[in-house]
mmCIF file of C-alpha atoms in Angstrom:
data_model
loop_
_atom_site.group_PDB
_atom_site.id
_atom_site.type_symbol
_atom_site.label_atom_id
_atom_site.label_comp_id
_atom_site.label_asym_id
_atom_site.label_seq_id
_atom_site.Cartn_x
_atom_site.Cartn_y
_atom_site.Cartn_z
ATOM 1 C CA UNK A 219 24.296 122.259 6.755
ATOM 2 C CA UNK A 220 27.461 121.151 4.989
ATOM 3 C CA UNK A 221 27.845 122.028 1.310
ATOM 4 C CA UNK A 222 28.502 119.093 -0.996
ATOM 5 C CA UNK A 223 30.676 120.529 -3.767
ATOM 6 C CA UNK A 224 29.949 117.537 -5.987
ATOM 7 C CA UNK A 225 26.362 118.779 -6.306
ATOM 8 C CA UNK A 226 27.525 121.859 -8.222
ATOM 9 C CA UNK A 227 29.220 122.668 -11.511
ATOM 10 C CA UNK A 228 31.098 125.820 -12.466
ATOM 11 C CA UNK A 229 29.327 128.385 -14.679
ATOM 12 C CA UNK A 230 31.515 131.468 -14.119
ATOM 13 C CA UNK A 231 34.325 132.864 -11.980
ATOM 14 C CA UNK A 232 33.471 132.086 -8.311
ATOM 15 C CA UNK A 233 29.994 130.869 -9.301
ATOM 16 C CA UNK A 234 28.574 127.325 -9.452
ATOM 17 C CA UNK A 235 25.083 126.019 -10.137
ATOM 18 C CA UNK A 236 23.370 122.973 -8.656
ATOM 19 C CA UNK A 237 23.371 120.150 -11.189
ATOM 20 C CA UNK A 238 19.736 119.350 -10.450
ATOM 21 C CA UNK A 239 18.342 122.822 -9.754
ATOM 22 C CA UNK A 240 19.115 125.674 -12.137
ATOM 23 C CA UNK A 241 17.892 128.206 -9.520
ATOM 24 C CA UNK A 242 20.346 127.179 -6.794
ATOM 25 C CA UNK A 243 23.832 128.698 -6.889
ATOM 26 C CA UNK A 244 27.008 128.464 -4.845
ATOM 27 C CA UNK A 245 29.156 131.557 -4.342
ATOM 28 C CA UNK A 246 32.756 130.496 -3.723
ATOM 29 C CA UNK A 247 35.660 132.970 -3.462
ATOM 30 C CA UNK A 248 38.572 134.091 -1.336
ATOM 31 C CA UNK A 249 39.348 137.478 0.181
ATOM 32 C CA UNK A 250 42.723 138.011 1.839
ATOM 33 C CA UNK A 251 43.299 134.275 1.970
ATOM 34 C CA UNK A 252 39.985 133.433 3.633
ATOM 35 C CA UNK A 253 37.426 131.376 1.729
ATOM 36 C CA UNK A 254 33.789 132.455 1.601
ATOM 37 C CA UNK A 255 30.951 130.204 0.451
ATOM 38 C CA UNK A 256 27.261 130.856 0.295
ATOM 39 C CA UNK A 257 24.310 128.990 -1.257
ATOM 40 C CA UNK A 258 21.695 131.222 -2.869
ATOM 41 C CA UNK A 259 18.367 129.903 -4.223
ATOM 42 C CA UNK A 260 16.651 132.318 -6.590
ATOM 43 C CA UNK A 261 12.917 132.933 -6.776
ATOM 44 C CA UNK A 262 11.237 131.083 -9.644
ATOM 45 C CA UNK A 263 10.364 133.527 -12.411
ATOM 46 C CA UNK A 264 7.980 132.925 -15.323
ATOM 47 C CA UNK A 265 9.697 132.672 -18.680
ATOM 48 C CA UNK A 266 13.236 132.591 -17.290
ATOM 49 C CA UNK A 267 15.767 130.069 -18.606
ATOM 50 C CA UNK A 268 19.051 128.978 -17.035
ATOM 51 C CA UNK A 269 20.961 131.884 -18.598
ATOM 52 C CA UNK A 270 18.578 134.371 -17.009
ATOM 53 C CA UNK A 271 19.092 132.794 -13.600
ATOM 54 C CA UNK A 272 22.872 132.761 -14.105
ATOM 55 C CA UNK A 273 22.906 136.485 -14.896
ATOM 56 C CA UNK A 274 20.836 137.221 -11.788
ATOM 57 C CA UNK A 275 23.157 135.043 -9.687
ATOM 58 C CA UNK A 276 26.226 136.889 -10.975
ATOM 59 C CA UNK A 277 24.737 140.210 -9.856
ATOM 60 C CA UNK A 278 23.975 138.781 -6.409
ATOM 61 C CA UNK A 279 27.501 137.374 -6.208
ATOM 62 C CA UNK A 280 28.974 140.818 -6.910
ATOM 63 C CA UNK A 281 26.797 142.373 -4.193
ATOM 64 C CA UNK A 282 27.699 139.669 -1.673
ATOM 65 C CA UNK A 283 31.405 139.978 -2.390
ATOM 66 C CA UNK A 284 31.309 143.756 -2.031
ATOM 67 C CA UNK A 285 29.761 143.345 1.430
ATOM 68 C CA UNK A 286 32.435 140.834 2.430
ATOM 69 C CA UNK A 287 35.219 143.059 1.121
ATOM 70 C CA UNK A 288 33.797 146.094 2.906
ATOM 71 C CA UNK A 289 33.995 144.190 6.211
ATOM 72 C CA UNK A 290 37.425 142.650 5.664
ATOM 73 C CA UNK A 291 39.463 145.492 4.180
ATOM 74 C CA UNK A 292 39.790 144.036 0.707
ATOM 75 C CA UNK A 293 42.701 146.195 -0.442
ATOM 76 C CA UNK A 294 45.083 144.918 2.221
ATOM 77 C CA UNK A 295 47.040 142.879 -0.298
ATOM 78 C CA UNK A 296 50.463 141.804 0.961
ATOM 79 C CA UNK A 297 53.529 140.072 -0.420
ATOM 80 C CA UNK A 298 52.173 136.864 1.160
ATOM 81 C CA UNK A 299 48.970 137.028 -0.887
ATOM 82 C CA UNK A 300 48.796 134.150 -3.345
ATOM 83 C CA UNK A 301 48.432 134.846 -7.051
ATOM 84 C CA UNK A 302 45.003 133.174 -7.273
ATOM 85 C CA UNK A 303 43.742 135.491 -4.511
ATOM 86 C CA UNK A 304 45.195 138.529 -6.276
ATOM 87 C CA UNK A 305 43.613 137.406 -9.537
ATOM 88 C CA UNK A 306 40.162 137.182 -7.955
ATOM 89 C CA UNK A 307 40.499 140.719 -6.610
ATOM 90 C CA UNK A 308 41.910 142.065 -9.863
ATOM 91 C CA UNK A 309 39.235 140.343 -11.959
ATOM 92 C CA UNK A 310 36.526 142.226 -10.085
ATOM 93 C CA UNK A 311 38.021 145.508 -11.354
ATOM 94 C CA UNK A 312 37.807 144.528 -15.034
ATOM 95 C CA UNK A 313 35.088 145.622 -17.437
ATOM 96 C CA UNK A 314 32.626 142.704 -17.625
ATOM 97 C CA UNK A 315 30.932 144.158 -20.726
ATOM 98 C CA UNK A 316 33.832 143.157 -22.993
ATOM 99 C CA UNK A 317 34.486 139.637 -24.240
ATOM 100 C CA UNK A 318 38.231 140.184 -23.803
ATOM 101 C CA UNK A 319 37.742 140.140 -20.022
ATOM 102 C CA UNK A 320 36.331 136.615 -20.147
ATOM 103 C CA UNK A 321 38.963 135.527 -22.663
ATOM 104 C CA UNK A 322 41.573 136.538 -20.092
ATOM 105 C CA UNK A 323 39.670 134.690 -17.367
ATOM 106 C CA UNK A 324 39.624 131.544 -19.476
ATOM 107 C CA UNK A 325 43.344 131.830 -20.286
ATOM 108 C CA UNK A 326 44.279 132.354 -16.636
ATOM 109 C CA UNK A 327 42.288 129.305 -15.515
ATOM 110 C CA UNK A 328 43.670 127.150 -18.320
ATOM 111 C CA UNK A 329 47.363 128.058 -18.351
ATOM 112 C CA UNK A 330 48.335 130.129 -15.289
ATOM 113 C CA UNK A 331 46.245 128.989 -12.336
ATOM 114 C CA UNK A 332 47.913 125.606 -11.864
ATOM 115 C CA UNK A 333 51.627 126.533 -12.223
ATOM 116 C CA UNK A 334 51.492 129.957 -10.530
ATOM 117 C CA UNK A 335 48.234 130.350 -8.631
ATOM 118 C CA UNK A 336 49.318 128.951 -5.258
ATOM 119 C CA UNK A 337 52.605 130.853 -5.147
ATOM 120 C CA UNK A 338 52.984 133.888 -2.884
ATOM 121 C CA UNK A 339 53.500 137.129 -4.786
ATOM 122 C CA UNK A 340 57.031 137.752 -3.562
ATOM 123 C CA UNK A 341 58.109 134.225 -4.522
ATOM 124 C CA UNK A 342 57.208 134.535 -8.217
ATOM 125 C CA UNK A 343 60.236 135.214 -10.375
ATOM 126 C CA UNK A 344 60.871 135.766 -14.052
ATOM 127 C CA UNK A 345 62.015 132.181 -14.642
ATOM 128 C CA UNK A 346 58.647 130.856 -13.382
ATOM 129 C CA UNK A 347 56.857 132.897 -16.036
ATOM 130 C CA UNK A 348 59.344 131.996 -18.773
ATOM 131 C CA UNK A 349 58.797 128.299 -17.996
ATOM 132 C CA UNK A 350 55.094 128.742 -18.787
ATOM 133 C CA UNK A 351 55.886 130.657 -21.977
ATOM 134 C CA UNK A 352 58.339 127.992 -23.167
ATOM 135 C CA UNK A 353 55.745 125.293 -22.453
ATOM 136 C CA UNK A 354 53.113 127.070 -24.558
ATOM 137 C CA UNK A 355 55.619 127.528 -27.369
ATOM 138 C CA UNK A 356 56.575 123.846 -27.214
ATOM 139 C CA UNK A 357 52.879 122.958 -27.492
ATOM 140 C CA UNK A 358 52.777 124.806 -30.804
ATOM 141 C CA UNK A 359 50.579 127.664 -29.550
ATOM 142 C CA UNK A 360 50.247 130.672 -31.840
ATOM 143 C CA UNK A 361 52.465 133.648 -31.009
ATOM 144 C CA UNK A 362 49.344 135.685 -30.223
ATOM 145 C CA UNK A 363 48.225 133.059 -27.702
ATOM 146 C CA UNK A 364 51.644 132.894 -26.040
ATOM 147 C CA UNK A 365 51.780 136.687 -25.748
ATOM 148 C CA UNK A 366 48.496 136.632 -23.828
ATOM 149 C CA UNK A 367 50.553 135.378 -20.868
ATOM 150 C CA UNK A 368 52.155 138.798 -20.469
ATOM 151 C CA UNK A 369 48.973 140.675 -21.365
ATOM 152 C CA UNK A 370 47.422 139.117 -18.255
ATOM 153 C CA UNK A 371 50.345 138.919 -15.818
ATOM 154 C CA UNK A 372 51.898 142.328 -16.445
ATOM 155 C CA UNK A 373 48.848 144.400 -15.385
ATOM 156 C CA UNK A 374 48.102 141.866 -12.653
ATOM 157 C CA UNK A 375 51.489 142.475 -10.998
ATOM 158 C CA UNK A 376 51.107 146.216 -11.593
ATOM 159 C CA UNK A 377 47.878 145.952 -9.597
ATOM 160 C CA UNK A 378 49.867 144.398 -6.753
ATOM 161 C CA UNK A 379 52.461 147.186 -6.959
ATOM 162 C CA UNK A 380 49.767 149.870 -6.787
ATOM 163 C CA UNK A 381 48.485 148.217 -3.619
ATOM 164 C CA UNK A 382 52.013 148.175 -2.141
ATOM 165 C CA UNK A 383 52.245 144.381 -2.129
ATOM 166 C CA UNK A 384 55.252 144.304 -4.495
ATOM 167 C CA UNK A 385 58.074 146.657 -5.407
ATOM 168 C CA UNK A 386 58.852 145.291 -8.841
ATOM 169 C CA UNK A 387 57.058 143.508 -11.667
ATOM 170 C CA UNK A 388 58.601 140.078 -12.481
ATOM 171 C CA UNK A 389 57.481 140.446 -16.112
ATOM 172 C CA UNK A 390 59.339 143.741 -16.480
ATOM 173 C CA UNK A 391 62.254 142.502 -18.586
ATOM 174 C CA UNK A 392 60.435 139.789 -20.542
ATOM 175 C CA UNK A 393 60.166 140.637 -24.236
ATOM 176 C CA UNK A 394 58.345 138.328 -26.619
ATOM 177 C CA UNK A 395 58.293 138.268 -30.396
ATOM 178 C CA UNK A 396 55.212 139.792 -31.925
ATOM 179 C CA UNK A 397 53.328 138.339 -34.869
ATOM 180 C CA UNK A 398 54.387 139.752 -38.199
ATOM 181 C CA UNK A 399 51.150 141.407 -39.227
ATOM 182 C CA UNK A 400 52.442 142.088 -42.719
ATOM 183 C CA UNK A 401 52.945 138.560 -43.972
ATOM 184 C CA UNK A 402 53.527 138.532 -47.695
ATOM 185 C CA UNK A 403 51.241 136.284 -49.698
ATOM 186 C CA UNK A 404 52.398 135.280 -53.184
ATOM 187 C CA UNK A 405 49.970 133.711 -55.690
ATOM 188 C CA UNK A 406 47.049 134.612 -53.458
ATOM 189 C CA UNK A 407 44.343 133.116 -55.680
ATOM 190 C CA UNK A 408 46.151 129.770 -55.899
ATOM 191 C CA UNK A 409 46.724 129.640 -52.137
ATOM 192 C CA UNK A 410 43.137 130.760 -51.505
ATOM 193 C CA UNK A 411 41.757 127.855 -53.536
ATOM 194 C CA UNK A 412 44.191 125.430 -51.888
ATOM 195 C CA UNK A 413 43.041 126.418 -48.390
ATOM 196 C CA UNK A 414 39.369 126.219 -49.379
ATOM 197 C CA UNK A 415 39.780 122.723 -50.817
ATOM 198 C CA UNK A 416 41.888 121.660 -47.816
ATOM 199 C CA UNK A 417 39.253 122.725 -45.292
ATOM 200 C CA UNK A 418 36.484 120.960 -47.197
ATOM 201 C CA UNK A 419 38.579 117.843 -47.697
ATOM 202 C CA UNK A 420 39.942 117.448 -44.163
ATOM 203 C CA UNK A 421 36.635 118.313 -42.459
ATOM 204 C CA UNK A 422 34.317 116.717 -45.005
ATOM 205 C CA UNK A 423 32.672 114.630 -42.270
ATOM 206 C CA UNK A 424 32.978 117.273 -39.532
ATOM 207 C CA UNK A 425 30.669 120.180 -40.433
ATOM 208 C CA UNK A 426 31.337 121.854 -37.064
ATOM 209 C CA UNK A 427 35.007 122.537 -37.812
ATOM 210 C CA UNK A 428 34.376 122.924 -41.531
ATOM 211 C CA UNK A 429 32.019 125.831 -40.826
ATOM 212 C CA UNK A 430 34.361 127.290 -38.195
ATOM 213 C CA UNK A 431 37.371 127.469 -40.503
ATOM 214 C CA UNK A 432 35.323 128.551 -43.515
ATOM 215 C CA UNK A 433 34.188 131.579 -41.511
ATOM 216 C CA UNK A 434 37.877 132.366 -40.965
ATOM 217 C CA UNK A 435 38.537 131.693 -44.633
ATOM 218 C CA UNK A 436 36.016 134.416 -45.531
ATOM 219 C CA UNK A 437 37.572 137.042 -43.274
ATOM 220 C CA UNK A 438 36.105 136.670 -39.805
ATOM 221 C CA UNK A 439 38.287 137.144 -36.759
ATOM 222 C CA UNK A 440 38.723 134.264 -34.310
ATOM 223 C CA UNK A 441 36.803 136.023 -31.540
ATOM 224 C CA UNK A 442 33.940 136.868 -33.887
ATOM 225 C CA UNK A 443 33.656 133.227 -34.933
ATOM 226 C CA UNK A 444 33.752 131.742 -31.444
ATOM 227 C CA UNK A 445 31.146 134.192 -30.105
ATOM 228 C CA UNK A 446 28.750 133.822 -33.057
ATOM 229 C CA UNK A 447 25.237 132.749 -32.023
ATOM 230 C CA UNK A 448 22.582 130.894 -33.987
ATOM 231 C CA UNK A 449 20.211 133.764 -33.263
ATOM 232 C CA UNK A 450 22.461 136.022 -35.361
ATOM 233 C CA UNK A 451 22.260 133.812 -38.459
ATOM 234 C CA UNK A 452 19.377 134.123 -40.922
ATOM 235 C CA UNK A 453 19.509 130.883 -42.894
ATOM 236 C CA UNK A 454 16.410 131.825 -44.898
ATOM 237 C CA UNK A 455 17.765 135.142 -46.155
ATOM 238 C CA UNK A 456 21.447 134.144 -46.203
ATOM 239 C CA UNK A 457 23.087 136.679 -43.926
ATOM 240 C CA UNK A 458 24.484 136.881 -40.407
ATOM 241 C CA UNK A 459 25.276 139.533 -37.808
ATOM 242 C CA UNK A 460 28.481 139.995 -35.845
ATOM 243 C CA UNK A 461 27.551 141.799 -32.629
ATOM 244 C CA UNK A 462 30.712 141.791 -30.519
ATOM 245 C CA UNK A 463 33.366 143.078 -32.904
ATOM 246 C CA UNK A 464 36.787 144.611 -32.465
ATOM 247 C CA UNK A 465 35.162 147.925 -33.360
ATOM 248 C CA UNK A 466 32.247 147.478 -30.903
ATOM 249 C CA UNK A 467 29.552 147.717 -33.551
ATOM 250 C CA UNK A 468 27.030 145.408 -35.215
ATOM 251 C CA UNK A 469 28.039 144.242 -38.675
ATOM 252 C CA UNK A 470 25.905 142.399 -41.221
ATOM 253 C CA UNK A 471 27.463 140.009 -43.749
ATOM 254 C CA UNK A 472 26.207 137.817 -46.547
ATOM 255 C CA UNK A 473 26.289 134.106 -45.669
ATOM 256 C CA UNK A 474 28.162 132.155 -48.391
ATOM 257 C CA UNK A 475 26.391 129.016 -49.580
ATOM 258 C CA UNK A 476 29.333 126.748 -48.647
ATOM 259 C CA UNK A 477 29.199 127.920 -45.011
ATOM 260 C CA UNK A 478 25.411 127.595 -44.937
ATOM 261 C CA UNK A 479 25.676 123.976 -46.106
ATOM 262 C CA UNK A 480 28.096 123.175 -43.280
ATOM 263 C CA UNK A 481 25.951 124.945 -40.677
ATOM 264 C CA UNK A 482 22.857 122.995 -41.697
ATOM 265 C CA UNK A 483 24.753 119.737 -41.154
ATOM 266 C CA UNK A 484 25.758 120.559 -37.563
ATOM 267 C CA UNK A 485 23.821 118.388 -35.130
ATOM 268 C CA UNK A 486 22.762 121.031 -32.650
ATOM 269 C CA UNK A 487 19.724 122.652 -31.083
ATOM 270 C CA UNK A 488 20.544 125.783 -33.119
ATOM 271 C CA UNK A 489 20.305 128.020 -30.068
ATOM 272 C CA UNK A 490 23.042 129.951 -28.285
ATOM 273 C CA UNK A 491 26.642 129.691 -29.421
ATOM 274 C CA UNK A 492 27.264 128.053 -32.785
ATOM 275 C CA UNK A 493 30.743 126.844 -31.896
ATOM 276 C CA UNK A 494 30.250 125.680 -28.319
ATOM 277 C CA UNK A 495 32.599 123.123 -26.807
ATOM 278 C CA UNK A 496 31.348 119.542 -27.353
ATOM 279 C CA UNK A 497 32.672 118.765 -23.852
ATOM 280 C CA UNK A 498 31.558 121.700 -21.688
ATOM 281 C CA UNK A 499 28.811 123.248 -23.823
ATOM 282 C CA UNK A 500 30.465 126.635 -23.328
ATOM 283 C CA UNK A 501 32.463 128.707 -25.797
ATOM 284 C CA UNK A 502 35.500 126.961 -27.255
ATOM 285 C CA UNK A 503 38.614 128.076 -25.417
ATOM 286 C CA UNK A 504 41.187 127.131 -28.037
ATOM 287 C CA UNK A 505 41.317 126.140 -31.710
ATOM 288 C CA UNK A 506 45.089 125.667 -31.936
ATOM 289 C CA UNK A 507 44.866 121.865 -31.908
ATOM 290 C CA UNK A 508 42.540 121.716 -34.902
ATOM 291 C CA UNK A 509 44.517 124.440 -36.677
ATOM 292 C CA UNK A 510 47.708 122.415 -36.246
ATOM 293 C CA UNK A 511 45.989 119.416 -37.852
ATOM 294 C CA UNK A 512 44.866 121.570 -40.780
ATOM 295 C CA UNK A 513 48.384 123.006 -41.169
ATOM 296 C CA UNK A 514 49.788 119.491 -41.372
ATOM 297 C CA UNK A 515 47.127 118.380 -43.858
ATOM 298 C CA UNK A 516 47.889 121.352 -46.126
ATOM 299 C CA UNK A 517 51.638 121.322 -45.424
ATOM 300 C CA UNK A 518 51.273 125.032 -44.664
ATOM 301 C CA UNK A 519 53.030 125.797 -41.330
ATOM 302 C CA UNK A 520 52.344 129.543 -41.623
ATOM 303 C CA UNK A 521 48.565 129.028 -41.637
ATOM 304 C CA UNK A 522 46.498 130.740 -38.919
ATOM 305 C CA UNK A 523 43.028 132.251 -38.878
ATOM 306 C CA UNK A 524 44.614 135.681 -39.175
ATOM 307 C CA UNK A 525 46.779 134.526 -42.086
ATOM 308 C CA UNK A 526 43.606 133.436 -43.881
ATOM 309 C CA UNK A 527 42.559 137.093 -43.837
ATOM 310 C CA UNK A 528 45.842 137.996 -45.551
ATOM 311 C CA UNK A 529 45.283 135.341 -48.192
ATOM 312 C CA UNK A 530 41.719 136.537 -48.747
ATOM 313 C CA UNK A 531 42.863 140.123 -49.326
ATOM 314 C CA UNK A 532 45.686 139.064 -51.664
ATOM 315 C CA UNK A 533 43.455 136.749 -53.705
ATOM 316 C CA UNK A 534 40.678 139.303 -54.146
ATOM 317 C CA UNK A 535 43.126 142.132 -54.828
ATOM 318 C CA UNK A 536 44.622 140.068 -57.644
ATOM 319 C CA UNK A 537 41.142 140.052 -59.166
ATOM 320 C CA UNK A 538 40.893 143.834 -58.958
ATOM 321 C CA UNK A 539 38.610 144.068 -55.928
ATOM 322 C CA UNK A 540 38.484 147.619 -54.592
ATOM 323 C CA UNK A 541 40.139 148.403 -51.274
ATOM 324 C CA UNK A 542 36.882 149.754 -49.874
ATOM 325 C CA UNK A 543 35.240 146.364 -50.516
ATOM 326 C CA UNK A 544 38.161 144.503 -48.929
ATOM 327 C CA UNK A 545 37.968 146.703 -45.834
ATOM 328 C CA UNK A 546 34.250 146.010 -45.532
ATOM 329 C CA UNK A 547 34.751 142.256 -45.858
ATOM 330 C CA UNK A 548 37.350 142.253 -43.088
ATOM 331 C CA UNK A 549 35.148 144.304 -40.770
ATOM 332 C CA UNK A 550 37.300 147.419 -40.672
ATOM 333 C CA UNK A 551 35.422 150.512 -39.615
ATOM 334 C CA UNK A 552 36.973 152.519 -42.439
ATOM 335 C CA UNK A 553 39.416 152.088 -45.284
ATOM 336 C CA UNK A 554 42.059 154.138 -43.486
ATOM 337 C CA UNK A 555 44.817 153.614 -46.004
ATOM 338 C CA UNK A 556 42.518 154.503 -48.890
ATOM 339 C CA UNK A 557 40.077 157.141 -47.773
ATOM 340 C CA UNK A 558 38.965 157.280 -44.174
ATOM 341 C CA UNK A 559 35.974 159.362 -45.101
ATOM 342 C CA UNK A 560 34.328 156.728 -47.285
ATOM 343 C CA UNK A 561 31.417 154.976 -45.591
ATOM 344 C CA UNK A 562 31.383 151.186 -45.576
ATOM 345 C CA UNK A 563 28.590 148.696 -46.110
ATOM 346 C CA UNK A 564 29.753 145.385 -44.658
ATOM 347 C CA UNK A 565 26.844 143.522 -46.254
ATOM 348 C CA UNK A 566 27.380 144.922 -49.744
ATOM 349 C CA UNK A 567 31.138 144.456 -49.455
ATOM 350 C CA UNK A 568 30.703 140.834 -48.428
ATOM 351 C CA UNK A 569 28.329 140.222 -51.359
ATOM 352 C CA UNK A 570 30.837 141.632 -53.848
ATOM 353 C CA UNK A 571 33.719 139.789 -52.234
ATOM 354 C CA UNK A 572 31.821 136.503 -52.065
ATOM 355 C CA UNK A 573 31.071 136.726 -55.782
ATOM 356 C CA UNK A 574 34.776 137.129 -56.522
ATOM 357 C CA UNK A 575 35.616 134.277 -54.134
ATOM 358 C CA UNK A 576 33.266 132.055 -56.110
ATOM 359 C CA UNK A 577 35.112 132.880 -59.297
ATOM 360 C CA UNK A 578 38.463 132.003 -57.716
ATOM 361 C CA UNK A 579 37.196 128.744 -56.207
ATOM 362 C CA UNK A 580 35.634 127.614 -59.480
ATOM 363 C CA UNK A 581 38.576 128.691 -61.652
ATOM 364 C CA UNK A 582 41.190 126.325 -62.989
ATOM 365 C CA UNK A 583 44.669 127.044 -61.646
ATOM 366 C CA UNK A 584 47.134 127.448 -64.484
ATOM 367 C CA UNK A 585 50.678 126.397 -63.666
#
């Protein structure tokens, strides 16, 4: 029976679900240029939701692909292999337990698949890659986002070299500017208050983005914000948990009242991701567009989520906040530049820091 692709929607790499049946999945992938498709209908299980079925389907997909690869000689990658085919093979080797793996998957599908994916490996040259980089720069993408291009392509081509499909890596001589991680912030308290008022003003009628940027304003990393779930927020006791952190540990923080107010105004089922895409319902892939609007509103071209962390540290340091408290607020495992043997309480640090933030926000700025 022919498969009608219009009956399915994508839920993960090489995996689609039937739009009318959350237990029916379509496996769709290529190995050595040949396309393999298979429909799998899972047994109905009591208490399972669509996420449970999706996880089960992903495991079955991995098993099915391994069987196909075992029968086709998966590692016979050649110079004629197309980049999309190489990516599918390479992706299977990545650690699926880390969020960075799926960030790379999202970036590849969004920015690299269309311009490069159908090209044969030996036809891809440095100028093809630089054209993508220049396009991202022209779109106003953050330096960190642009650099992700090489963080994906460089090991991908190395994978091809290891499998004797290429002799050289076309990204070899490409060097990109790195973000200046030591941006100097002058008059931190004044800038801190300006950013706070700007976020609340520009997103006064959009609690979704108001909450998102206020989390960044209080020290959270972009990845931590975008992966935050409603289940990790205790609105009654005013705290939240960050589970998937840069340090791979759970961290508890106090929930500031101004973020809580924004969260309560978000029209949502309050389950799963807090900051899910209003279009796809999945995790937001990019916040650069909204950040560019906020930069323009504040007339602050240097503003990024990471820069907000710099401003936070400068503003609180001006008020005499201890380095150990600042480290805890930012989610550092230890205050390495102060005393790496001091233990940190993220919750207590965030409470102390939030109290000082309140003083700065409520204070009059003296010219």
